[in-house]
mmCIF file of C-alpha atoms in Angstrom:
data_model
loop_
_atom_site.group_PDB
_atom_site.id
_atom_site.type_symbol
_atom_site.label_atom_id
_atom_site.label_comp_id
_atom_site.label_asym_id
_atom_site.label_seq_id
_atom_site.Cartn_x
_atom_site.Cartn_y
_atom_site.Cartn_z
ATOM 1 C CA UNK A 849 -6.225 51.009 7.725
ATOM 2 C CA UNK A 850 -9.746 52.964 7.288
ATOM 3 C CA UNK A 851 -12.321 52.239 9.257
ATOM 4 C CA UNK A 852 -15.553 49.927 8.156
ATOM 5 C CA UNK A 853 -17.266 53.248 7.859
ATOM 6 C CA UNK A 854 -14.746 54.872 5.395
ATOM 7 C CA UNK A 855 -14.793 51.691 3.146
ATOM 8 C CA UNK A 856 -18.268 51.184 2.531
ATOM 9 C CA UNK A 857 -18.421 54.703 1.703
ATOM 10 C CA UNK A 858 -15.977 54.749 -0.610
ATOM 11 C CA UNK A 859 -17.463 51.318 -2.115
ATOM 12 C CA UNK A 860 -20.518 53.192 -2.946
ATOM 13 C CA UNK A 861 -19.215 56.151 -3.990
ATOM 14 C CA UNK A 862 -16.861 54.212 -6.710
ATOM 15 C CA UNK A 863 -20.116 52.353 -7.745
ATOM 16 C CA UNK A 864 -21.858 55.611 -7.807
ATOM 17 C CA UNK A 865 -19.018 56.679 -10.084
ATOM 18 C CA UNK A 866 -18.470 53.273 -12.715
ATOM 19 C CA UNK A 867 -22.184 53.484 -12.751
ATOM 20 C CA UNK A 868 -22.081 56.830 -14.299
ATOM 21 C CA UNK A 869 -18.644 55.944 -16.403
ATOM 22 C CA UNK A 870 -21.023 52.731 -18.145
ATOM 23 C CA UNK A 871 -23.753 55.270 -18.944
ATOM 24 C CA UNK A 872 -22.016 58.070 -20.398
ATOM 25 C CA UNK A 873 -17.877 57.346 -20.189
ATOM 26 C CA UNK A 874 -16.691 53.934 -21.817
ATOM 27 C CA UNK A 875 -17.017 54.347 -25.430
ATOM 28 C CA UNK A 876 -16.014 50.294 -26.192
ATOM 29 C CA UNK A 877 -18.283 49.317 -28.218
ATOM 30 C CA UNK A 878 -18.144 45.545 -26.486
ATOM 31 C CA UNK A 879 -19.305 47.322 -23.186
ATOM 32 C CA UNK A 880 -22.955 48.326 -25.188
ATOM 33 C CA UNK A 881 -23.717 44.790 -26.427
ATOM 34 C CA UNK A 882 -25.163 43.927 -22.989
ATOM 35 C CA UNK A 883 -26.890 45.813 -20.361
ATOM 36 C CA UNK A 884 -25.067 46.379 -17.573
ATOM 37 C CA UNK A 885 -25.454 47.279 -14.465
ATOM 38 C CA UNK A 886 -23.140 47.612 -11.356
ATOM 39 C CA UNK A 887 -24.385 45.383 -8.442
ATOM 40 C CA UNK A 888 -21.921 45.515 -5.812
ATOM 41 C CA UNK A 889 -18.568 47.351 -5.010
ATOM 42 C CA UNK A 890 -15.681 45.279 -2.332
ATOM 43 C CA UNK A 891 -13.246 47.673 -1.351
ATOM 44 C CA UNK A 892 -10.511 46.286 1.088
ATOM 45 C CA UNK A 893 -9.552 47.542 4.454
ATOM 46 C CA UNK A 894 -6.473 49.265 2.813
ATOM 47 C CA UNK A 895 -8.168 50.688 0.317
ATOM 48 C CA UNK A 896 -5.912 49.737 -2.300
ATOM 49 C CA UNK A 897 -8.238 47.327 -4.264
ATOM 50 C CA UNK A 898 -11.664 47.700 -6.053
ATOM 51 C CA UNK A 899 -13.729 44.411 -6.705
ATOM 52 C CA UNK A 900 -16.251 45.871 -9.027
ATOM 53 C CA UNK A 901 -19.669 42.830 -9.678
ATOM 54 C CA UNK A 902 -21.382 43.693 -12.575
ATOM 55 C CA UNK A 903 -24.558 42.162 -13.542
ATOM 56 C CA UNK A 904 -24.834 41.595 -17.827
ATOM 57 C CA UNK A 905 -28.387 40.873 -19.101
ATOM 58 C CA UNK A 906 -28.086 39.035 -22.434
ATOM 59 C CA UNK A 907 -26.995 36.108 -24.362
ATOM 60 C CA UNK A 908 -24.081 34.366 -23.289
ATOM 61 C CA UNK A 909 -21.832 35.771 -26.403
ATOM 62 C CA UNK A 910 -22.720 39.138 -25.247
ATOM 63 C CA UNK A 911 -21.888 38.466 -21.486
ATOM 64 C CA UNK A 912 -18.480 37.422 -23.043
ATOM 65 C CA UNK A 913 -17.833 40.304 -25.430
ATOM 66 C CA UNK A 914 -18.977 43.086 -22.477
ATOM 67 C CA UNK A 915 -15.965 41.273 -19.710
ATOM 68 C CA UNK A 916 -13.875 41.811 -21.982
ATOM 69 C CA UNK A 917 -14.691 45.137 -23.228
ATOM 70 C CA UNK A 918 -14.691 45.940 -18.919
ATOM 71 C CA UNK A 919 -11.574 44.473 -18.834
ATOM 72 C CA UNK A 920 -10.123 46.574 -21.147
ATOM 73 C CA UNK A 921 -11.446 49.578 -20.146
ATOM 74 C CA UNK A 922 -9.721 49.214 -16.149
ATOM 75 C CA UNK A 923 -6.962 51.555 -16.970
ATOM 76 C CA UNK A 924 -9.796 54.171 -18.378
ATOM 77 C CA UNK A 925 -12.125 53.212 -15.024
ATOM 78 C CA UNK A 926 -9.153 53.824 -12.803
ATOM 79 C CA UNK A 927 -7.987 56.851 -14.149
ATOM 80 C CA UNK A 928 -11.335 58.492 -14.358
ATOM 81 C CA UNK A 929 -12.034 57.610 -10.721
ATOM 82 C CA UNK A 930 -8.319 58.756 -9.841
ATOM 83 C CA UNK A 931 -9.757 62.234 -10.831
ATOM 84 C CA UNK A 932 -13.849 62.155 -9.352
ATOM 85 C CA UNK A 933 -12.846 60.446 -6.217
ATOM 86 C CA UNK A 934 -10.686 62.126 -3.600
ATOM 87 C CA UNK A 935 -8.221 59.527 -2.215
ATOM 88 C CA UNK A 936 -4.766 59.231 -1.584
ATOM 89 C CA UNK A 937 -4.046 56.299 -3.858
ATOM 90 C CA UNK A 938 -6.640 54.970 -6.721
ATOM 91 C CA UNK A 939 -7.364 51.697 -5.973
ATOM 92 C CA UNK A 940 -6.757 48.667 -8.278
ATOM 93 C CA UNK A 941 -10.205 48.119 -10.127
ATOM 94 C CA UNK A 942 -11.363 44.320 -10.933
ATOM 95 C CA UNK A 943 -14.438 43.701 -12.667
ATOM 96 C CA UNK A 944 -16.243 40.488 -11.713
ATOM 97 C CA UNK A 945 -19.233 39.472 -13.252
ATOM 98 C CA UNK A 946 -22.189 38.103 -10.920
ATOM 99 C CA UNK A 947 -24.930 36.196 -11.729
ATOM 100 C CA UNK A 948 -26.837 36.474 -8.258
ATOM 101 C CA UNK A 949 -29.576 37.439 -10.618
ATOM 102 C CA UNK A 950 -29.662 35.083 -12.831
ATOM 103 C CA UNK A 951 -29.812 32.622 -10.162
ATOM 104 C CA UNK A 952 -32.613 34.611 -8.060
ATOM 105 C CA UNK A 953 -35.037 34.069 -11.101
ATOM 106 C CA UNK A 954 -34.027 30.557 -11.829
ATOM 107 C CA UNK A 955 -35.101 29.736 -8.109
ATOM 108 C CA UNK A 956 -38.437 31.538 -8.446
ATOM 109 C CA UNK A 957 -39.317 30.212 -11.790
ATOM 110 C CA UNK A 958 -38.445 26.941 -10.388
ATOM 111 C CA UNK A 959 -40.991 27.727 -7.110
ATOM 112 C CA UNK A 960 -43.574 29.081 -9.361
ATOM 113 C CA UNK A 961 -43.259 25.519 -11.061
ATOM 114 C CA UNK A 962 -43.898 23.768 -7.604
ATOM 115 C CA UNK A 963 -46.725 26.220 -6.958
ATOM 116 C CA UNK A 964 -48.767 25.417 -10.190
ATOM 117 C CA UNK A 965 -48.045 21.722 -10.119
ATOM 118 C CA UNK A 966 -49.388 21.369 -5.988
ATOM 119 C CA UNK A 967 -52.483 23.417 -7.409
ATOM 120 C CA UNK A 968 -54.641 20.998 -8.697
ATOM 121 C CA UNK A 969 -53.867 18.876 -5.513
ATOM 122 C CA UNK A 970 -55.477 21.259 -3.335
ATOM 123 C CA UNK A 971 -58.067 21.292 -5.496
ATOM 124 C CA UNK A 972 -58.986 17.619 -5.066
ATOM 125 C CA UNK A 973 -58.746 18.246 -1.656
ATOM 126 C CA UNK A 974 -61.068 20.854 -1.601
ATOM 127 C CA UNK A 975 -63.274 19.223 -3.007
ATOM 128 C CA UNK A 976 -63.114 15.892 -1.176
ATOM 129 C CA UNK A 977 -63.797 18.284 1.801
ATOM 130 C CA UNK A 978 -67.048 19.330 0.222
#
């Protein structure tokens, strides 16, 4: 079993490398319709598995149509990092999409709401101060 040290180095080397392959290496067409980004890389203890979290801006059609375009392209992604990365044994590659994004913005939008709604109460009270 590798050591903590060993896996998160290999977990951002193999998102160094899928970041690279979605630039310039998967020619699926599906892959283009949104932009993508790699977010986060899980490696196991064993090495032996690859959760890869993507990130998809775009409509929800075109979060669908790049999955699957990912998903096809995992023997491609697997084979290509079998020959950039040095390891024993390639490990199994998983795309996953996350929306930690997404959700990030819906919270601030939603506190920028709050903000400009407690506004004009603080300027009443301002004023009443006066």
């Amino acid at each position: 079993m590798a050591t903590n040290r060993r896996v998160s180095r290999v977990a951002e080397l193999i998102r160094r490398e899928v970041s690279q392959m979605l630039l310039n290496g998967i020619k699926d067409d599906r892959v283009g319709t949104g932009m993508v980004s790699v977010t986060d890389v899980d490696v196991s203890g064993d090495l032996q598995h690859a959760k890869i979290y993507v990130s998809i801006y775009g409509t929800d059609e075109a979060r669908e149509e790049t999955m699957a375009g990912l998903k096809s392209a995992t023997g491609y992604v697997r084979s290509e990092l079998g020959s950039r990365v040095r390891l024993r044994r390639t490990p199994e590659v998983i795309f996953l999409e996350d929306r930690s994004i997404e959700r990030g913005n819906k919270v601030l939008s939603l506190l920028n709401q709050i903000k400009d709604q407690q506004k004009p109460e603080f300027e009443e009270r301002a004023e009443d101060i006066d």
